[in-house]
Coordinates of C-alpha atoms in Angstrom, one line a residue:
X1 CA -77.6 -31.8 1.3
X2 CA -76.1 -28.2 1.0
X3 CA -77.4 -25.9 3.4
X4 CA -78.3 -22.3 2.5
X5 CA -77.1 -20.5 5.2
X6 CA -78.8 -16.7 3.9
X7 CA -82.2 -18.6 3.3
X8 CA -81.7 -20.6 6.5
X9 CA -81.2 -17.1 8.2
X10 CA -83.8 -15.2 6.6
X11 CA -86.3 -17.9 7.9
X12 CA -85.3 -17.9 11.6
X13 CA -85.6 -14.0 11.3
X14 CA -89.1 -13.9 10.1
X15 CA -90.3 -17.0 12.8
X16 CA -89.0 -14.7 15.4
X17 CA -90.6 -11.5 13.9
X18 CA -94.1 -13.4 13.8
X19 CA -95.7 -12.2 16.8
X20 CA -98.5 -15.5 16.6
X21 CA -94.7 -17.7 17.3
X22 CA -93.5 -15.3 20.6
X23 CA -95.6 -17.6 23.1
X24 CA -94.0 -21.2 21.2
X25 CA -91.6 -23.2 23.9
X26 CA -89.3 -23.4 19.9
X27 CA -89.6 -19.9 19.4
X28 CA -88.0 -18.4 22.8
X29 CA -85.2 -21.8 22.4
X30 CA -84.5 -20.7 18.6
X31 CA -83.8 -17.3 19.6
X32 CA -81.8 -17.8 22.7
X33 CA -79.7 -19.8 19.9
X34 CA -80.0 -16.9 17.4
X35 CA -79.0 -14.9 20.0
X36 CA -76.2 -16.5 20.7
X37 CA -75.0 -17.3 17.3
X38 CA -75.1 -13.9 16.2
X39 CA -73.0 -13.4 19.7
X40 CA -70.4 -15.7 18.5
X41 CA -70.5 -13.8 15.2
X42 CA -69.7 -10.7 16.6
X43 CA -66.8 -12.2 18.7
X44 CA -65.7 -13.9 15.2
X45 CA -66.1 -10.5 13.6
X46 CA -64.0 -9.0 16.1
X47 CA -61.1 -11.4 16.4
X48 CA -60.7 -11.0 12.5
X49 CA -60.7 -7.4 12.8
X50 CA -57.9 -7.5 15.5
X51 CA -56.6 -10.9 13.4
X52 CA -56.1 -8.2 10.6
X53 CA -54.9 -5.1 12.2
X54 CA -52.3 -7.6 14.0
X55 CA -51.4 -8.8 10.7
X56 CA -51.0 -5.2 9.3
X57 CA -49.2 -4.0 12.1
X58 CA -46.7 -6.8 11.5
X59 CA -46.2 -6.3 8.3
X60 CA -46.2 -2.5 8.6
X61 CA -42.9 -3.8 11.4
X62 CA -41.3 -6.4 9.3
X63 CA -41.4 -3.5 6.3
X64 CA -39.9 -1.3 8.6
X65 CA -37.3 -3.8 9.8
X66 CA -36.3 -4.5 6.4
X67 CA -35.6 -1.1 5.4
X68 CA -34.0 -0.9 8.7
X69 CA -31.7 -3.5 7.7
X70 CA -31.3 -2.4 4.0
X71 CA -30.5 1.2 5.3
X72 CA -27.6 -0.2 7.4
X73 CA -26.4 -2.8 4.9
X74 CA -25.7 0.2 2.8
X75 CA -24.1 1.9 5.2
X76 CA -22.0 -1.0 6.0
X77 CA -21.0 -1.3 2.6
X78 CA -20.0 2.3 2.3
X79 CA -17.8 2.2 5.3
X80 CA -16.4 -0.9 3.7
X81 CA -15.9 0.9 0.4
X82 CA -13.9 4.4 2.7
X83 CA -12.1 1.3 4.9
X84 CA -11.0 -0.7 1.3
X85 CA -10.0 2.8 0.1
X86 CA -8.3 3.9 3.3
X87 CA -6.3 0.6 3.5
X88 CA -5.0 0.9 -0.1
X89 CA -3.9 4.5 0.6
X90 CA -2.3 3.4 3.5
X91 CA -0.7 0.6 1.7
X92 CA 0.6 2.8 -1.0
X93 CA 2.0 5.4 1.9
X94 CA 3.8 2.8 3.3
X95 CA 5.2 2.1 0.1
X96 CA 6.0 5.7 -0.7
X97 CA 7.4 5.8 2.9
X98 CA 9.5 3.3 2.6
X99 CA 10.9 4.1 -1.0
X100 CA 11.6 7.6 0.4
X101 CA 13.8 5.8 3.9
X102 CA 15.5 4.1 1.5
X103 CA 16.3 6.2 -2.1
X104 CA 18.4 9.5 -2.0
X105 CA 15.7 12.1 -3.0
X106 CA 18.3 14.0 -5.2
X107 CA 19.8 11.5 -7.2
X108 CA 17.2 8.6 -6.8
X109 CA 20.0 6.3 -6.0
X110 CA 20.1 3.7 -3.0
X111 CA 20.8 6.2 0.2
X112 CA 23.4 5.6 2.6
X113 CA 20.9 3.3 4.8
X114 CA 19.8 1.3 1.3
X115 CA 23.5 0.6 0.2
X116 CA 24.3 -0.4 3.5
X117 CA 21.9 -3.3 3.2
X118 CA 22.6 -4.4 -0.2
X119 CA 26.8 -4.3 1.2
X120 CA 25.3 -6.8 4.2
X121 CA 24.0 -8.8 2.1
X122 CA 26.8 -9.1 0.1
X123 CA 28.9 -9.8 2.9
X124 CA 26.9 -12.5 4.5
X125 CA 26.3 -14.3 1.3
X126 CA 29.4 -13.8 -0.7
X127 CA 30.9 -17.8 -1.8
X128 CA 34.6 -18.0 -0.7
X129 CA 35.3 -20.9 -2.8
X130 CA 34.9 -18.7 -6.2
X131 CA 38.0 -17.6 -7.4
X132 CA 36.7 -13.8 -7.8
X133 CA 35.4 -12.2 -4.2
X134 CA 33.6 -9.1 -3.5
X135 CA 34.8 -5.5 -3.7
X136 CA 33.8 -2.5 -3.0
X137 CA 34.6 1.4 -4.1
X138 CA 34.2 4.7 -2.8
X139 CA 34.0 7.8 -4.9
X140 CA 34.5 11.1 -4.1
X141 CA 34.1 14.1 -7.1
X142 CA 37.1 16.4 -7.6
X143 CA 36.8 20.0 -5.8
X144 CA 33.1 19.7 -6.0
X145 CA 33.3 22.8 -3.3
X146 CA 34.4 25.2 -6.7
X147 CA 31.6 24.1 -8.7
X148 CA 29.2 24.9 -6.4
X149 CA 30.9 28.4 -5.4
X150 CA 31.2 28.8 -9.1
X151 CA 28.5 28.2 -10.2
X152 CA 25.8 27.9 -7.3
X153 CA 24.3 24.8 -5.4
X154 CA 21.7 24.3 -7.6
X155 CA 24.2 23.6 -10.2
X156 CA 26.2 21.2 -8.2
X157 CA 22.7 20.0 -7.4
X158 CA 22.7 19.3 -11.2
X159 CA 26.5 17.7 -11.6
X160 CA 25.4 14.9 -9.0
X161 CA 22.4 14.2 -10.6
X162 CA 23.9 13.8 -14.0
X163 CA 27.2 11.7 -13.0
X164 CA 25.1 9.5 -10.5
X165 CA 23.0 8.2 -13.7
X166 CA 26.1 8.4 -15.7
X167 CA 28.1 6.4 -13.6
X168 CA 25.4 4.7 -12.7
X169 CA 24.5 3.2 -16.9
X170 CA 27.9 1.8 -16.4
X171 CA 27.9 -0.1 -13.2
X172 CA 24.1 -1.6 -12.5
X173 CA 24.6 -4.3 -15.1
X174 CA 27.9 -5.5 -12.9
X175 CA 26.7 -3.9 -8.8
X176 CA 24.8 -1.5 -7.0
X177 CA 25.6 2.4 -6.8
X178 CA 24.5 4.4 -4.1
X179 CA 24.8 7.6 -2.7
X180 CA 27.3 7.3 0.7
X181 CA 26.9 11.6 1.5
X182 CA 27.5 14.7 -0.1
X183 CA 29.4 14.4 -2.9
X184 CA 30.6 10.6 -2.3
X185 CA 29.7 7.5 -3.4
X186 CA 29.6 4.1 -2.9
X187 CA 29.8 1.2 -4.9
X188 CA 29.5 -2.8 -4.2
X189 CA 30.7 -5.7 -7.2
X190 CA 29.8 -8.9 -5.8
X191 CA 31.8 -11.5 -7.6
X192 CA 34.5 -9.6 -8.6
X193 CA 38.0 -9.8 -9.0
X194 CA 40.5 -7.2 -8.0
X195 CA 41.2 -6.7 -11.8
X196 CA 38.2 -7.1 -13.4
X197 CA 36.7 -4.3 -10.5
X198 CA 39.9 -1.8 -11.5
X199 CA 39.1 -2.3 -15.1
X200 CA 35.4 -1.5 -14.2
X201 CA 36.3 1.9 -12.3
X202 CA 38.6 3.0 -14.3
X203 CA 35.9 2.9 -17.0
X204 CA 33.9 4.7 -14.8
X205 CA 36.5 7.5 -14.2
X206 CA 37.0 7.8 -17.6
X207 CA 33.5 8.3 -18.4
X208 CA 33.6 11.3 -16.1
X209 CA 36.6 13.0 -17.1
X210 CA 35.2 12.9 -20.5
X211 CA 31.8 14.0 -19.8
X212 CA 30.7 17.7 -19.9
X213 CA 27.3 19.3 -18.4
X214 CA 26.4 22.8 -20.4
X215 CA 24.7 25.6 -18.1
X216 CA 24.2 28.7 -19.6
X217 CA 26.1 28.1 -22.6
X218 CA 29.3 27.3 -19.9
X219 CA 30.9 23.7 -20.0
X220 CA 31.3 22.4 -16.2
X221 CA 33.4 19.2 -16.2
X222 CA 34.7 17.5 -13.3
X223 CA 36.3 14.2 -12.1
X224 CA 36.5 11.2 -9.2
X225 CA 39.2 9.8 -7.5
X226 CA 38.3 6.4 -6.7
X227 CA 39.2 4.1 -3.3
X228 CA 38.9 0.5 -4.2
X229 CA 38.8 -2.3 -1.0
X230 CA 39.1 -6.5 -1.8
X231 CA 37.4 -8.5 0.7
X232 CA 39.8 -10.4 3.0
X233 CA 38.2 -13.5 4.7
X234 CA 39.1 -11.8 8.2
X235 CA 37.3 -8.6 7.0
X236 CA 34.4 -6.9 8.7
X237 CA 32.0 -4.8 7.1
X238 CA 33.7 -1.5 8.9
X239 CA 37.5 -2.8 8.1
X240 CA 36.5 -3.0 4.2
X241 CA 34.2 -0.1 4.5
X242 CA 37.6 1.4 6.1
X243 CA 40.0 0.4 3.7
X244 CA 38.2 2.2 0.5
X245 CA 38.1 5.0 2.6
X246 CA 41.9 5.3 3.1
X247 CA 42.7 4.1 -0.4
X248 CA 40.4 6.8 -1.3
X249 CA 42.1 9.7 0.8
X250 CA 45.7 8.5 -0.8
X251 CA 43.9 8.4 -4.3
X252 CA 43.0 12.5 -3.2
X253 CA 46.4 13.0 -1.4
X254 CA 48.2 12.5 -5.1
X255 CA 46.2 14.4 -7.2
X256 CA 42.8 13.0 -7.7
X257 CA 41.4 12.2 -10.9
X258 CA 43.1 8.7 -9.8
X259 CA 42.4 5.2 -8.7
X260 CA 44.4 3.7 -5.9
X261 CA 43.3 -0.1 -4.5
X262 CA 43.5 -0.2 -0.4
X263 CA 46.4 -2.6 1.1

């Protein structure tokens, strides 16, 4: 049978408020036990009360925990976003840094240090058992000293410029170019004969002789004497290197706008 615990209550409550039931042995028994129910109630009644302000107060912490943790998780991800961004500027400096060791700002030609490398290279991994060897040139522009009197180093600025990609058209499809200093040049021809690289130059020479650069309405034209240097299986870089150089001061010595190969 269910039991009606309000009507069992209201019951109990009206025993113990009839005053003919206060001298009953029951009546003092039933409400010791009231008594102590409604004790046991109260200590219930408290315990959910600090059940559910110990609930709240957890909740109210794991709230604040989470947004806690969300707060820093973006944080984290922005610093990640600056350190992504930082790295791929870095990267890119690097890149730019490295460009600039290694490419003549003026002409945007291999520098001295770039050339260098590639002429290493070469050297180290040049096939003696092909017929055609490697050879190198160096280039020096005729009295480049008047133009820029003449006409001013921003001018001469201008003739280097314009015969580095000139001569430069004709020779990347066969070597490298690169600027060796001032107004010399130097150029490498892997797999190359001592004909086929005279034929090459002299194409090159030609090319300049015939080419004319206009500033203000006045034609400057120049031209190279060229030094040219075969490899010789006893050859070190400096003795090739050497070789152009002196082939390239005779080449000068009988009146430039001339190709002479070193011996």
């Amino acid at each position: 049978m269910k039991i009606n615990f309000s009507e069992l209550e209201k019951e109990i409550q009206t025993i113990l408020n009839t005053p003919q039931y206060n001298d009953h042995p029951a009546s003092r028994a039933l409400r010791q036990l009231w008594e102590v129910n409604q004790e046991q109630w109260n200590r219930m009644d408290r315990l959910t009360r600090l059940s559910d302000s110990y609930q709240d107060m957890m909740m109210r912490r794991e709230k604040s925990l989470s947004e806690r943790f969300d707060k820093h998780l973006r944080q984290l991800e922005k610093i990640t976003r600056i350190s992504d961004r930082y790295q791929r500027n870095l990267r890119q400096l690097n890149l730019e840094l490295e460009r600039t060791s290694l490419i003549d700002p003026l002409t945007e030609l291999p520098n001295r240090r770039f050339i260098m490398k590639r002429l290493s290279y070469a050297v180290e991994h040049r096939d003696d058992a092909l017929s055609e060897g490697l050879v190198v040139a160096m280039i020096d522009i005729d009295y480049f000293k008047k133009v820029n009197d003449q006409f001013g180093h921003q001018v001469g600025d201008d003739v280097l410029v314009s015969l580095g990609k000139l001569m430069n058209d004709i020779i990347h499809h066969y070597g490298s170019l690169g600027r060796w200093g001032g107004e010399e040049f130097l150029v490498i021809l892997p797999q190359h004969s001592q004909e086929k690289a005279i034929a090459l130059m002299e194409k090159v020479r030609d090319g300049v002789a015939s080419y004319h650069l206009s500033i203000d309405h006045k034609s400057v034209s120049t031209s190279i004497s060229v030094g040219i240097s075969c490899f010789r299986a006893e050859d070190s870089m400096d003795t090739l290197l050497s070789r152009a150089d002196d082939a390239l001061y005779l080449a000068k010595s009988k009146g430039r706008n001339c190709l002479i190969v070193g011996s």
